Short mmCIF file of C-alpha atoms in Angstrom, two decimals:
data_model
loop_
_atom_site.label_atom_id
_atom_site.label_comp_id
_atom_site.label_asym_id
_atom_site.label_seq_id
_atom_site.Cartn_x
_atom_site.Cartn_y
_atom_site.Cartn_z
CA MET Z 38 70.60 114.44 80.30
CA ALA Z 39 69.56 110.59 80.84
CA GLU Z 40 68.96 109.54 84.39
CA LYS Z 41 71.21 106.70 84.15
CA ASP Z 42 74.06 108.81 82.21
CA PHE Z 43 76.56 109.02 85.18
CA ALA Z 44 80.14 110.68 84.96
CA ILE Z 45 83.06 108.61 85.42
CA VAL Z 46 86.21 110.03 86.80
CA CYS Z 47 89.79 108.54 87.43
CA ASP Z 48 93.32 109.65 88.28
CA ALA Z 49 96.73 108.73 86.62
CA SER Z 50 97.31 105.77 89.06
CA CYS Z 51 95.11 103.55 86.53
CA ASP Z 52 97.97 103.92 83.83
CA LEU Z 53 95.26 104.02 81.03
CA PRO Z 54 96.41 106.34 78.05
CA LEU Z 55 94.53 109.50 77.58
CA SER Z 56 93.48 108.43 74.03
CA PHE Z 57 91.60 105.58 75.81
CA LEU Z 58 90.02 107.71 78.48
CA GLU Z 59 88.80 110.34 75.83
CA LYS Z 60 87.19 107.66 73.78
CA ALA Z 61 85.48 106.05 76.76
CA ARG Z 62 84.30 109.65 78.04
CA VAL Z 63 86.22 109.14 81.30
CA VAL Z 64 87.39 112.43 82.98
CA PRO Z 65 90.95 112.34 84.54
CA VAL Z 66 91.85 114.44 87.24
CA ARG Z 67 95.03 116.34 86.48
CA LEU Z 68 97.17 116.82 89.42
CA ALA Z 69 99.34 119.84 88.34
CA ASP Z 70 100.34 121.77 91.43
CA PRO Z 71 97.47 124.18 92.11
CA GLU Z 72 97.90 127.97 92.42
CA PRO Z 73 97.33 129.30 95.98
CA GLY Z 74 93.47 129.71 96.38
CA ASP Z 75 92.65 127.13 93.72
CA ALA Z 76 90.29 124.50 94.59
CA ASP Z 77 91.31 120.81 95.10
CA PRO Z 78 91.70 119.29 91.64
CA PHE Z 79 89.19 116.45 92.52
CA GLU Z 80 86.69 119.19 93.98
CA ARG Z 81 87.23 121.34 90.78
CA VAL Z 82 86.42 118.42 88.47
CA TYR Z 83 83.33 117.18 90.67
CA ARG Z 84 81.77 120.69 90.75
CA GLY Z 85 82.69 121.13 87.01
CA LEU Z 86 80.59 117.96 86.21
CA ALA Z 87 77.65 119.27 88.42
CA GLU Z 88 77.80 122.51 86.40
CA LYS Z 89 77.50 120.46 83.24
CA GLY Z 90 74.25 118.78 84.56
CA TYR Z 91 75.39 115.42 85.92
CA GLY Z 92 73.80 114.55 89.17
CA HIS Z 93 76.15 111.49 89.88
CA VAL Z 94 79.78 110.48 89.57
CA VAL Z 95 81.50 107.23 89.80
CA SER Z 96 85.04 107.99 90.81
CA ILE Z 97 87.55 105.01 90.54
CA HIS Z 98 90.97 105.09 92.12
CA SER Z 99 93.77 102.68 93.15
CA ALA Z 100 94.11 101.46 96.73
CA ALA Z 101 95.43 103.72 99.53
CA SER Z 102 98.22 101.14 100.03
CA PHE Z 103 99.49 102.19 96.62
CA SER Z 104 98.49 105.85 96.10
CA PRO Z 105 97.22 108.34 98.41
CA LEU Z 106 94.91 109.88 95.84
CA ILE Z 107 91.78 107.90 96.69
CA GLU Z 108 91.82 109.80 100.21
CA ARG Z 109 91.94 113.17 98.33
CA ALA Z 110 89.10 111.95 96.23
CA ARG Z 111 87.11 110.83 99.31
CA ALA Z 112 87.64 114.29 100.95
CA ALA Z 113 86.48 116.26 97.80
CA ALA Z 114 83.40 114.07 97.44
CA LYS Z 115 82.43 115.04 100.89
CA THR Z 116 83.21 118.68 100.12
CA CYS Z 117 81.01 118.54 96.96
CA ALA Z 118 78.13 116.64 98.60
CA ASP Z 119 75.88 119.73 98.32
CA ALA Z 120 76.24 119.80 94.58
CA ILE Z 121 76.67 116.20 93.23
CA ASP Z 122 76.47 112.56 94.33
CA VAL Z 123 79.96 111.01 94.02
CA ARG Z 124 80.48 107.45 94.51
CA ILE Z 125 84.07 106.56 95.30
CA VAL Z 126 85.19 103.03 93.94
CA ASP Z 127 88.28 101.65 95.57
CA SER Z 128 89.90 99.07 93.10
CA GLY Z 129 91.76 97.39 95.99
CA SER Z 130 94.73 97.21 93.57
CA ALA Z 131 96.41 99.53 91.18
CA SER Z 132 97.79 100.36 87.61
CA ALA Z 133 95.98 98.19 85.01
CA ALA Z 134 93.79 96.45 87.53
CA THR Z 135 92.27 99.74 88.37
CA GLY Z 136 92.04 100.39 84.59
CA MET Z 137 90.01 97.13 84.33
CA LEU Z 138 87.30 98.71 86.61
CA ILE Z 139 87.27 101.82 84.57
CA ASP Z 140 86.65 100.16 81.31
CA ARG Z 141 83.92 98.19 82.98
CA ALA Z 142 82.35 101.19 84.21
CA ALA Z 143 82.43 102.82 80.79
CA ARG Z 144 80.61 99.63 79.21
CA HIS Z 145 78.00 99.67 82.14
CA ARG Z 146 77.16 103.14 81.34
CA TYR Z 147 77.12 102.63 77.45
CA PHE Z 148 74.58 99.95 77.89
CA ASP Z 149 72.48 102.08 80.29
CA ALA Z 150 73.01 100.16 83.40
CA SER Z 151 71.81 102.10 86.55
CA LEU Z 152 74.27 103.78 88.87
CA ASP Z 153 73.58 101.63 91.99
CA ASP Z 154 73.91 98.30 89.81
CA SER Z 155 77.18 99.71 88.24
CA VAL Z 156 78.70 100.44 91.48
CA ALA Z 157 77.80 97.09 93.01
CA ALA Z 158 79.22 95.52 89.96
CA LEU Z 159 82.38 97.47 90.15
CA GLU Z 160 82.88 96.93 93.96
CA ALA Z 161 82.36 93.08 93.17
CA LEU Z 162 84.99 93.20 90.30
CA ALA Z 163 87.26 95.08 92.75
CA GLY Z 164 87.33 92.05 94.93
CA GLN Z 165 88.79 89.90 92.34
CA VAL Z 166 91.25 91.97 90.32
CA ARG Z 167 94.88 91.61 91.19
CA LEU Z 168 98.22 93.22 90.16
CA LEU Z 169 101.24 91.09 90.14
CA VAL Z 170 104.29 93.41 90.06
CA ILE Z 171 108.00 93.03 89.95
CA PRO Z 172 109.57 96.38 90.93
CA VAL Z 173 113.07 97.58 90.38
CA SER Z 174 115.48 96.80 93.08
CA SER Z 175 116.52 100.55 93.49
CA THR Z 176 113.08 101.51 94.25
CA LEU Z 177 112.92 98.85 96.92
CA GLN Z 178 115.68 100.61 98.78
CA ALA Z 179 113.44 103.76 99.08
CA ALA Z 180 112.47 104.44 102.75
CA ARG Z 181 110.23 107.53 102.04
CA ARG Z 182 108.86 109.53 99.04
CA ARG Z 183 106.76 112.59 98.43
CA GLN Z 184 103.94 112.78 96.07
CA HIS Z 185 102.18 115.87 95.11
CA GLY Z 186 103.41 117.67 98.21
CA ARG Z 187 102.52 114.95 100.78
CA ALA Z 188 104.97 113.06 102.64
CA ARG Z 189 104.53 109.43 102.18
CA THR Z 190 106.41 106.02 102.75
CA GLY Z 191 106.60 103.82 99.84
CA LEU Z 192 104.95 100.59 101.17
CA ILE Z 193 106.55 98.30 98.71
CA GLY Z 194 109.91 99.87 99.57
CA ARG Z 195 109.28 99.36 103.42
CA ALA Z 196 108.42 95.80 102.88
CA ALA Z 197 111.63 95.01 100.83
CA ALA Z 198 114.36 97.39 101.68
CA THR Z 199 116.60 94.99 103.51
CA ILE Z 200 120.42 95.00 103.69
CA ARG Z 201 120.46 91.77 101.65
CA MET Z 202 118.44 93.16 98.77
CA ARG Z 203 120.65 96.25 98.83
CA VAL Z 204 123.73 94.09 98.48
CA THR Z 205 122.74 91.49 96.18
CA GLY Z 206 120.33 93.53 93.80
CA GLU Z 207 117.57 91.04 94.77
CA ARG Z 208 114.07 91.87 93.50
CA GLY Z 209 110.61 90.85 94.49
CA LEU Z 210 107.29 89.58 93.38
CA TYR Z 211 104.52 91.48 94.88
CA LEU Z 212 100.64 90.95 94.93
CA VAL Z 213 98.50 94.08 95.06
CA SER Z 214 94.98 93.03 96.03
CA GLY Z 215 92.19 93.59 98.45
CA GLY Z 216 93.97 97.01 99.43
CA GLU Z 217 97.12 95.07 100.65
CA ILE Z 218 100.54 94.59 99.28
CA THR Z 219 102.22 91.31 99.82
CA GLN Z 220 105.53 89.84 98.91
CA LEU Z 221 105.16 86.38 97.25
CA ALA Z 222 108.89 85.94 96.16
CA ARG Z 223 112.31 87.26 95.95
CA ASN Z 224 115.19 86.43 93.68
CA THR Z 225 118.15 87.92 91.84
CA ASP Z 226 117.00 86.33 88.52
CA THR Z 227 114.07 88.10 86.73
CA VAL Z 228 113.22 84.92 84.79
CA ALA Z 229 112.61 82.99 88.06
CA LEU Z 230 110.35 85.78 89.23
CA SER Z 231 108.44 85.84 86.11
CA LYS Z 232 107.95 82.10 86.35
CA ARG Z 233 106.80 82.62 89.93
CA LEU Z 234 104.30 85.35 88.64
CA ALA Z 235 103.04 82.89 85.98
CA HIS Z 236 102.60 80.24 88.66
CA ALA Z 237 100.62 82.68 90.83
CA ALA Z 238 98.25 83.69 88.00
CA ALA Z 239 97.79 80.08 87.07
CA ALA Z 240 96.77 79.29 90.89
CA VAL Z 241 93.99 82.00 90.44
CA SER Z 242 92.72 80.50 87.28
CA ALA Z 243 92.71 77.11 88.76
CA SER Z 244 90.27 78.40 91.43
CA ASN Z 245 88.39 80.89 89.25
CA GLY Z 246 88.45 79.77 85.58
CA PRO Z 247 89.93 81.44 82.61
CA LEU Z 248 91.40 84.73 83.15
CA LEU Z 249 91.80 88.15 81.52
CA HIS Z 250 95.21 90.02 81.86
CA ALA Z 251 96.68 93.35 81.10
CA LEU Z 252 100.35 94.17 80.89
CA VAL Z 253 102.07 96.97 82.14
CA GLU Z 254 105.59 98.06 81.17
CA ASP Z 255 107.92 100.81 82.27
CA GLY Z 256 111.03 100.84 80.00
CA ASN Z 257 111.75 97.35 80.27
CA ALA Z 258 110.37 95.62 77.05
CA ARG Z 259 112.67 92.78 77.51
CA SER Z 260 111.47 91.76 80.96
CA LEU Z 261 107.92 92.12 79.72
CA ARG Z 262 108.50 89.65 76.86
CA VAL Z 263 110.07 87.22 79.49
CA ILE Z 264 106.81 87.42 81.54
CA GLU Z 265 104.69 86.83 78.42
CA ARG Z 266 106.65 83.77 77.64
CA ALA Z 267 106.24 82.48 81.23
CA LEU Z 268 102.53 82.82 81.05
CA GLU Z 269 102.61 80.74 77.67
CA GLU Z 270 104.85 78.14 79.23
CA GLU Z 271 102.61 77.94 82.21
CA GLY Z 272 99.61 77.01 79.80
CA LEU Z 273 97.38 79.75 81.51
CA ARG Z 274 93.95 80.05 80.29
CA THR Z 275 93.95 83.66 79.77
CA GLY Z 276 93.20 86.50 77.19
CA CYS Z 277 95.29 89.58 76.88
CA LEU Z 278 93.53 92.93 76.87
CA GLY Z 279 96.44 94.82 75.83
CA THR Z 280 99.66 96.52 77.25
CA VAL Z 281 99.87 100.03 79.03
CA CYS Z 282 102.96 102.11 79.98
CA ALA Z 283 103.38 102.86 83.61
CA LEU Z 284 102.68 106.64 84.11
CA PRO Z 285 104.64 108.75 86.69
CA ILE Z 286 102.56 108.06 89.78
CA THR Z 287 102.93 104.11 89.32
CA GLU Z 288 106.62 104.57 88.26
CA GLU Z 289 107.28 106.56 91.51
CA VAL Z 290 106.08 103.59 93.53
CA VAL Z 291 107.55 100.70 91.53
CA GLY Z 292 110.30 102.36 89.81
CA ALA Z 293 111.41 102.69 86.04
CA GLY Z 294 112.04 99.36 84.69
CA SER Z 295 109.36 97.54 86.46
CA VAL Z 296 106.92 95.30 84.98
CA ALA Z 297 103.60 94.07 85.96
CA VAL Z 298 100.50 92.12 84.97
CA ALA Z 299 96.88 92.83 86.09
CA ILE Z 300 94.66 89.78 86.13
CA ALA Z 301 90.88 89.10 86.77
CA PRO Z 302 88.69 86.22 86.28
CA GLU Z 303 86.95 86.31 82.98
CA SER Z 304 83.40 85.43 84.53
CA ALA Z 305 83.96 88.32 86.89
CA TYR Z 306 85.12 90.89 84.17
CA ARG Z 307 82.72 90.03 81.49
CA ARG Z 308 79.57 89.83 83.79
CA ASP Z 309 77.04 92.30 82.72
CA VAL Z 310 74.71 94.23 85.01
CA ALA Z 311 71.08 94.96 84.82
CA LYS Z 312 69.70 97.79 82.48
#
C-alpha cells in the first residue's frame, strides 16, 4: 500500500449518500446498536482498517455542538493508538458542510497529497465552511433529545424554544460555523428567512469572493426552491455542488421539513495541496 494512501472515515452527520462514499472510497461508521461485548463502532472500523494494512486514518466529523459523534471518534482514536494513527478532523459545522471536507479529503488522496498536508488543508477549510439552516418550529421546542443511547440537549432547540415561538410558529435562521450555533434571524415567513439566508451568504461572498454551495433538503422541496430563488435574486456569485437529503442524525437536530445551505469560499474549497 502506498505511503500516502490513508483511509478516510466519516459518520452519517455529513448527509452524503452511500453511493458517493463508496465511489470516493470513504468508510462510513454504521451506528446500529451494538450487541453486549461488542467494540465501539468507531474502534471496530479503525482496527479493521489497520488489519487491512492502513497505517493512517483521516476521520472527519461534524462539530460537537451539532452531533456528539466526534467525541466518540476521539475516544476510539485514543483507544486504537497502538494499532493505527487516526487524525480527527472537526468540520466546525455540520451536514453538507462536513461533506465538503470529505469530498476534499478524497481528492487530496486521489492526487497523492501527503497525510500531513491533507489534514492541514482540511483544517483550514473547516475554518471557512458554514451551514445556514432553517429548522422546523416543532424541533425548536425540544428541550432534550437522546441519540444512540446518550442523553443530549438539542442546542438549536435550547437557543430557540421560547414561548413566543411555540405560540406563533416562528422559525429561525441559524449559522453553524467554527463549532458554534448562532441565531441570525427569526420570522413566521419562510420566504423572509430565505432572503435573510441569501443575504448572509452574499455577505460572506463580499468578503471572500465567489462561493460554492450545497443544498440540504428534508422533505420540504418547496422551501428549498424558495431558497434557490432567493440566492438567485441576491445575485450571489456561487456555484452549486448539488443537493443532499438530510439523514436521520441531522433530522433529529433540525427536524423533518428543514432546509439548509452549506457554503464555502471557492478559493478555499478548490485549493490544492502539495503532492
